[in-house]
Short mmCIF file of C-alpha atoms in Angstrom, two decimals:
data_model
loop_
_atom_site.label_atom_id
_atom_site.label_comp_id
_atom_site.label_asym_id
_atom_site.label_seq_id
_atom_site.Cartn_x
_atom_site.Cartn_y
_atom_site.Cartn_z
CA MET A 224 4.58 -25.15 -38.65
CA PRO A 225 7.26 -24.28 -35.89
CA ILE A 226 5.99 -22.66 -33.27
CA ASP A 227 6.85 -19.30 -31.76
CA GLN A 228 8.87 -18.80 -28.49
CA TYR A 229 9.50 -17.43 -25.86
CA CYS A 230 10.80 -16.81 -22.20
CA VAL A 231 11.74 -15.17 -18.83
CA MET A 232 15.17 -14.90 -17.17
CA GLY A 233 16.26 -13.91 -14.73
CA HIS A 234 18.34 -14.72 -11.79
CA PRO A 235 16.82 -16.89 -9.87
CA VAL A 236 13.62 -17.34 -12.38
CA GLU A 237 13.10 -21.06 -11.39
CA HIS A 238 9.98 -20.35 -9.19
CA SER A 239 8.48 -18.04 -11.79
CA ARG A 240 5.46 -19.00 -12.41
CA SER A 241 5.36 -17.13 -15.63
CA PRO A 242 5.71 -20.18 -18.29
CA TRP A 243 2.29 -21.71 -16.44
CA ILE A 244 0.35 -17.91 -16.78
CA HIS A 245 1.07 -17.54 -21.00
CA ALA A 246 0.75 -21.18 -21.09
CA ARG A 247 -2.79 -20.84 -20.63
CA PHE A 248 -3.03 -17.89 -21.44
CA ALA A 249 -1.66 -19.50 -25.49
CA ALA A 250 -4.68 -22.01 -24.48
CA LEU A 251 -7.30 -19.58 -23.32
CA THR A 252 -6.51 -17.60 -26.52
CA GLY A 253 -5.39 -19.51 -29.32
CA GLN A 254 -1.61 -18.74 -29.60
CA ASN A 255 0.71 -20.98 -31.10
CA LEU A 256 3.83 -20.33 -28.96
CA GLU A 257 5.88 -22.38 -26.14
CA TYR A 258 6.95 -19.84 -23.12
CA THR A 259 9.98 -20.86 -20.46
CA ARG A 260 13.02 -20.27 -18.01
CA ARG A 261 16.24 -19.13 -18.34
CA LEU A 262 19.20 -18.08 -15.53
CA VAL A 263 21.26 -16.19 -17.36
CA PRO A 264 23.78 -15.60 -14.88
CA LEU A 265 24.37 -12.66 -13.05
CA THR A 266 27.70 -11.31 -16.07
CA GLY A 267 25.15 -12.80 -18.77
CA PHE A 268 22.87 -10.83 -19.63
CA ALA A 269 22.97 -9.08 -22.85
CA GLU A 270 24.59 -12.75 -24.57
CA ALA A 271 21.42 -14.58 -23.52
CA VAL A 272 18.80 -11.77 -25.13
CA HIS A 273 20.84 -11.53 -28.37
CA ALA A 274 21.27 -15.47 -28.29
CA PHE A 275 17.33 -15.90 -27.73
CA ALA A 276 16.64 -14.28 -30.84
CA ALA A 277 19.54 -14.87 -32.90
CA ALA A 278 18.33 -18.63 -32.22
CA GLY A 279 14.41 -17.41 -33.02
CA GLY A 280 12.92 -16.04 -29.73
CA ARG A 281 9.97 -13.80 -30.33
CA GLY A 282 10.15 -11.98 -26.78
CA CYS A 283 11.04 -12.56 -23.25
CA ASN A 284 9.56 -11.28 -19.41
CA VAL A 285 12.89 -9.60 -17.38
CA THR A 286 13.20 -9.98 -13.16
CA VAL A 287 15.65 -9.41 -10.68
CA PRO A 288 18.03 -8.70 -11.27
CA PHE A 289 18.00 -7.40 -15.16
CA LYS A 290 16.02 -4.61 -15.35
CA LEU A 291 17.70 -0.78 -15.77
CA GLU A 292 20.56 -3.31 -18.30
CA ALA A 293 16.87 -3.99 -20.35
CA ALA A 294 16.24 -1.22 -20.72
CA GLN A 295 20.00 0.09 -22.04
CA LEU A 296 20.47 -2.74 -24.49
CA ALA A 297 17.07 -2.03 -26.41
CA THR A 298 16.82 -0.46 -30.02
CA THR A 299 13.77 1.52 -29.52
CA ARG A 300 11.91 1.79 -26.13
CA SER A 301 8.47 2.79 -25.09
CA GLU A 302 7.28 5.62 -22.89
CA ARG A 303 6.72 3.64 -19.78
CA VAL A 304 10.34 2.05 -20.34
CA ARG A 305 12.17 6.83 -21.22
CA LEU A 306 10.93 7.50 -17.43
CA ALA A 307 11.53 3.74 -15.94
CA GLY A 308 14.93 3.32 -16.84
CA ALA A 309 13.41 -0.42 -16.07
CA ALA A 310 12.31 -2.58 -18.61
CA ASN A 311 10.18 -6.23 -18.00
CA THR A 312 9.39 -6.74 -22.44
CA LEU A 313 11.48 -6.99 -24.75
CA VAL A 314 9.94 -7.68 -28.33
CA PHE A 315 12.14 -9.30 -31.42
CA ASP A 316 11.37 -8.35 -34.27
CA GLY A 317 13.95 -8.20 -38.03
CA GLY A 318 16.99 -7.63 -35.38
CA THR A 319 14.79 -4.80 -33.17
CA VAL A 320 14.75 -5.28 -29.22
CA HIS A 321 11.60 -3.65 -28.99
CA ALA A 322 11.51 -2.84 -25.00
CA ASP A 323 8.60 -2.54 -22.41
CA ASN A 324 7.88 -2.28 -18.88
CA THR A 325 4.01 -4.23 -18.23
CA ASP A 326 5.27 -4.34 -14.37
CA GLY A 327 3.72 -0.29 -13.12
CA LEU A 328 0.30 -1.31 -15.52
CA GLY A 329 0.13 -4.54 -13.65
CA LEU A 330 0.49 -3.00 -10.32
CA VAL A 331 -2.27 -1.04 -10.91
CA ALA A 332 -4.83 -3.03 -12.42
CA ASP A 333 -4.76 -5.50 -9.01
CA ILE A 334 -4.93 -3.09 -6.24
CA GLN A 335 -7.67 -0.42 -7.88
CA GLN A 336 -10.26 -4.35 -9.45
CA GLY A 337 -7.99 -7.21 -7.60
CA ALA A 338 -7.96 -5.68 -4.10
CA GLY A 339 -10.59 -2.54 -4.83
CA VAL A 340 -8.94 -0.13 -3.60
CA ALA A 341 -8.84 2.58 -5.35
CA LEU A 342 -4.89 5.22 -5.37
CA ALA A 343 -6.69 8.67 -5.70
CA GLY A 344 -6.14 10.86 -3.09
CA ARG A 345 -4.61 7.93 -1.22
CA ASP A 346 -0.97 8.01 0.38
CA VAL A 347 1.53 5.83 -1.39
CA LEU A 348 4.45 4.52 0.04
CA LEU A 349 7.21 2.64 -2.21
CA VAL A 350 9.88 0.90 0.08
CA GLY A 351 13.20 0.28 -2.88
CA ALA A 352 14.34 2.10 -5.69
CA GLY A 353 15.54 -0.47 -7.67
CA GLY A 354 14.37 -1.68 -11.48
CA ALA A 355 11.14 -2.87 -9.74
CA ALA A 356 10.06 -0.06 -8.60
CA ALA A 357 10.87 2.51 -10.63
CA GLY A 358 9.29 0.51 -12.67
CA VAL A 359 6.23 1.07 -11.29
CA LEU A 360 6.33 4.48 -9.92
CA GLY A 361 5.24 5.93 -13.16
CA PRO A 362 1.41 4.11 -12.79
CA ILE A 363 0.66 5.18 -8.95
CA LEU A 364 1.62 8.34 -9.86
CA SER A 365 -1.09 8.12 -12.93
CA GLU A 366 -3.72 6.98 -10.72
CA GLY A 367 -3.52 10.53 -8.85
CA PRO A 368 -2.25 9.50 -5.69
CA ARG A 369 -2.96 12.69 -2.86
CA ARG A 370 1.22 11.38 -1.46
CA VAL A 371 3.94 8.76 -2.72
CA VAL A 372 7.58 8.82 -0.26
CA VAL A 373 10.40 6.42 -1.61
CA VAL A 374 12.55 4.82 0.07
CA ASN A 375 15.14 3.04 -0.56
CA ARG A 376 18.40 1.56 1.77
CA THR A 377 20.65 3.74 -0.35
CA PRO A 378 18.78 6.64 0.22
CA GLU A 379 20.50 8.80 -2.62
CA ARG A 380 19.10 6.28 -5.66
CA ALA A 381 15.45 7.12 -3.97
CA GLN A 382 16.29 10.86 -4.12
CA ALA A 383 16.76 9.72 -8.24
CA LEU A 384 13.78 8.31 -8.35
CA VAL A 385 11.82 11.15 -7.19
CA GLN A 386 13.17 13.96 -8.88
CA ALA A 387 13.44 11.29 -12.49
CA HIS A 388 9.22 11.48 -11.56
CA ALA A 389 8.73 14.94 -10.49
CA THR A 390 7.69 16.52 -14.03
CA VAL A 391 4.48 13.83 -13.79
CA ALA A 392 3.54 14.16 -10.25
CA SER A 393 2.87 17.53 -10.51
CA LEU A 394 0.92 17.60 -14.00
CA GLN A 395 -1.30 14.80 -11.11
CA LYS A 396 -1.16 17.34 -9.07
CA THR A 397 1.36 14.68 -5.88
CA GLU A 398 3.33 15.61 -3.97
CA LEU A 399 6.59 12.90 -4.43
CA LEU A 400 9.66 12.54 -2.01
CA ALA A 401 12.54 10.43 -0.70
CA GLN A 402 12.75 10.08 2.57
CA PRO A 403 14.58 7.97 4.90
CA ILE A 404 14.42 4.36 4.62
CA GLN A 405 13.78 4.46 9.38
CA ALA A 406 12.07 7.44 9.35
CA PRO A 407 9.38 7.62 6.10
CA GLY A 408 6.67 8.26 7.82
CA ALA A 409 2.97 6.96 9.11
CA ASP A 410 -0.26 5.87 8.74
CA PHE A 411 -0.19 4.97 4.81
CA ASP A 412 -2.90 4.07 2.84
CA VAL A 413 -1.37 1.78 0.50
CA VAL A 414 2.39 0.31 1.81
CA ILE A 415 4.10 -1.50 -1.53
CA ASN A 416 7.33 -3.40 -1.40
CA ALA A 417 8.87 -3.47 -4.09
CA THR A 418 12.50 -4.63 -2.90
CA ALA A 419 14.14 -8.50 -2.80
CA SER A 420 14.26 -8.40 0.82
CA SER A 421 11.57 -10.83 0.42
CA LEU A 422 13.46 -13.04 -2.00
CA ALA A 423 15.99 -12.96 0.39
CA GLY A 424 14.84 -13.98 3.18
CA GLU A 425 15.83 -10.14 5.55
CA GLY A 426 13.36 -9.22 7.24
CA VAL A 427 10.37 -5.80 6.60
CA PRO A 428 12.86 -3.54 6.16
CA VAL A 429 10.15 -0.72 7.31
CA PRO A 430 8.86 0.12 10.94
CA ALA A 431 5.23 -1.10 11.11
CA THR A 432 4.40 2.63 11.99
CA VAL A 433 4.28 3.22 7.80
CA LEU A 434 0.35 0.70 8.27
CA ARG A 435 -2.76 1.85 8.57
CA THR A 436 -5.32 -0.15 10.49
CA GLY A 437 -6.87 -2.58 6.95
CA GLY A 438 -5.05 0.34 4.93
CA LEU A 439 -3.37 -2.06 1.49
CA ALA A 440 0.42 -3.56 1.92
CA TYR A 441 1.22 -5.28 -1.06
CA ASP A 442 4.51 -7.11 -1.95
CA MET A 443 5.99 -8.29 -5.01
CA MET A 444 6.73 -11.39 -4.78
CA TYR A 445 4.58 -13.75 -4.68
CA GLY A 446 4.37 -16.99 -2.76
CA PRO A 447 6.45 -18.10 0.58
CA ALA A 448 8.57 -15.65 -0.67
CA ALA A 449 5.85 -12.89 0.35
CA GLN A 450 5.07 -14.98 3.28
CA GLY A 451 7.08 -13.22 6.13
CA PHE A 452 5.58 -10.12 4.71
CA LEU A 453 2.72 -10.55 4.08
CA ASP A 454 2.44 -11.92 8.25
CA TRP A 455 4.37 -8.92 9.29
CA ALA A 456 0.97 -6.36 7.31
CA THR A 457 -1.62 -8.60 9.00
CA HIS A 458 -0.23 -9.15 12.23
CA HIS A 459 -0.28 -5.10 12.38
CA GLY A 460 -3.73 -5.35 10.92
CA ALA A 461 -3.15 -4.77 7.80
CA GLN A 462 -4.65 -5.57 4.38
CA ALA A 463 -1.69 -8.58 3.29
CA ARG A 464 -1.76 -9.19 -0.66
CA ASP A 465 1.05 -10.61 -2.45
CA GLY A 466 2.52 -9.44 -5.99
CA LEU A 467 0.73 -13.11 -8.23
CA GLY A 468 -2.24 -10.64 -9.37
CA MET A 469 -0.58 -8.55 -10.23
CA LEU A 470 2.50 -10.94 -11.84
CA VAL A 471 -0.25 -12.30 -14.14
CA GLU A 472 -1.56 -8.17 -14.95
CA GLN A 473 2.12 -7.81 -16.53
CA ALA A 474 1.49 -11.04 -18.27
CA ALA A 475 -1.70 -10.36 -20.22
CA GLU A 476 -0.03 -6.97 -20.91
CA ALA A 477 2.72 -8.89 -22.48
CA PHE A 478 1.45 -11.32 -23.84
CA ALA A 479 -1.25 -8.65 -25.90
CA LEU A 480 1.92 -7.68 -27.08
CA TRP A 481 2.85 -9.56 -28.38
CA ARG A 482 0.52 -11.57 -29.78
CA GLY A 483 -2.02 -8.63 -30.74
CA VAL A 484 -4.64 -10.39 -28.97
CA ARG A 485 -6.33 -10.45 -24.38
CA PRO A 486 -5.79 -12.29 -22.05
CA PRO A 487 -8.39 -13.45 -20.24
CA SER A 488 -6.41 -12.72 -16.89
CA GLY A 489 -8.71 -12.48 -13.97
CA ALA A 490 -9.37 -16.17 -15.05
CA VAL A 491 -6.53 -16.96 -14.60
CA LEU A 492 -5.44 -15.77 -11.45
CA ALA A 493 -8.51 -17.78 -9.65
CA GLU A 494 -7.27 -20.79 -11.67
CA LEU A 495 -3.82 -19.25 -10.46
CA ARG A 496 -4.41 -19.72 -7.14
CA ALA A 497 -5.95 -22.70 -6.74
CA THR A 498 -3.30 -24.90 -8.15
CA MET A 499 -1.30 -22.02 -5.32
CA ALA A 500 -3.67 -22.77 -2.51
#
């Protein structure tokens, strides 16, 4: 019986733990599949997707910097993708490419269940306005925070992201606004770094005044790439958490889309943290 093929596409992609995670999901749920990494040229994403699908691939995850492009090339899109304009999960079926975005679901699950921090009624700072930020803002708003501020080095992108989500924010009675990255405000309950600054080894792009003592500072990166942000947050009295739990939770959502089976994400996250310790 042929083994169903899945992969993660990105640039870079060698750091990805997704193959290990999906191998454990498959083993624990009795699914017959293989999941690999694919390094894609910066100008060759669409070609790589179509080639993988034509070769029999069933689906793929998409990481930086291709999430916006993934949404654009799809033939059908989930409501989450239509809102975000970004996709991290593609499903191939009979020549069609369906795009979904499980990033926000994974982030919210890890913040609320993994870190034990409810988002309802809280003040949240989202740092970044690219594909990663776009993918999580809708699910964050759906939890009913009191206020969400978006900042980005390019202010116009932050403003565009806010405008795209204005209706959702209004329905939740959440104040949603874009602020200058140099003056984002202070004392947020939750600060989420959705930029690639950690991966690039750059400094934290916002001042430490955004942190509230005991508040949650969350980097969507994980492992060594997130360490600088985590050290910064801890030094300033915040509860620091990397994006490993988000990675596992979003992967579980993608796995369920592909296979129709919900894997045991909590057990796999515990295993993964143990292997990385």
